[in-house]
Amino acid sequence: MIGCLLLQRKPDGELLWGEVVETEAYPQEEPACYGHRRLSSSLFCPQID
């Protein structure tokens, strides 16, 4: 993902963009990993009511 551009065009036509310059990855056993505390689904998956 390093170097990828993220683009979004607003309704008024303005273009917003950013470049990925850093990423991080952790094994599930690492306390800094979202999976370690089972936060992944609550942060990244839509909630179904």
Short mmCIF file of C-alpha atoms in Angstrom, two decimals, residues 25-49:
data_model
loop_
_atom_site.label_atom_id
_atom_site.label_comp_id
_atom_site.label_asym_id
_atom_site.label_seq_id
_atom_site.Cartn_x
_atom_site.Cartn_y
_atom_site.Cartn_z
CA ALA A 25 1.28 -4.82 11.04
CA TYR A 26 1.30 -6.92 14.18
CA PRO A 27 0.83 -10.63 14.91
CA GLN A 28 -2.41 -11.38 16.76
CA GLU A 29 -0.45 -12.18 19.95
CA GLU A 30 0.97 -8.63 20.10
CA PRO A 31 -1.00 -6.45 22.58
CA ALA A 32 -0.90 -3.54 20.09
CA CYS A 33 -2.87 -5.63 17.56
CA TYR A 34 -6.64 -5.02 17.36
CA GLY A 35 -7.13 -8.78 17.04
CA HIS A 36 -5.41 -9.34 20.39
CA ARG A 37 -8.32 -7.64 22.14
CA ARG A 38 -10.87 -8.82 19.55
CA LEU A 39 -11.62 -5.26 18.46
CA SER A 40 -11.30 -5.97 14.73
CA SER A 41 -14.94 -6.73 13.99
CA SER A 42 -16.27 -3.87 16.11
CA LEU A 43 -13.96 -1.39 14.36
CA PHE A 44 -14.01 -2.60 10.77
CA CYS A 45 -17.25 -4.55 10.21
CA PRO A 46 -20.67 -2.94 9.83
CA GLN A 47 -23.00 -3.47 12.74
CA ILE A 48 -26.23 -5.30 11.93
CA ASP A 49 -29.20 -4.36 14.08
#
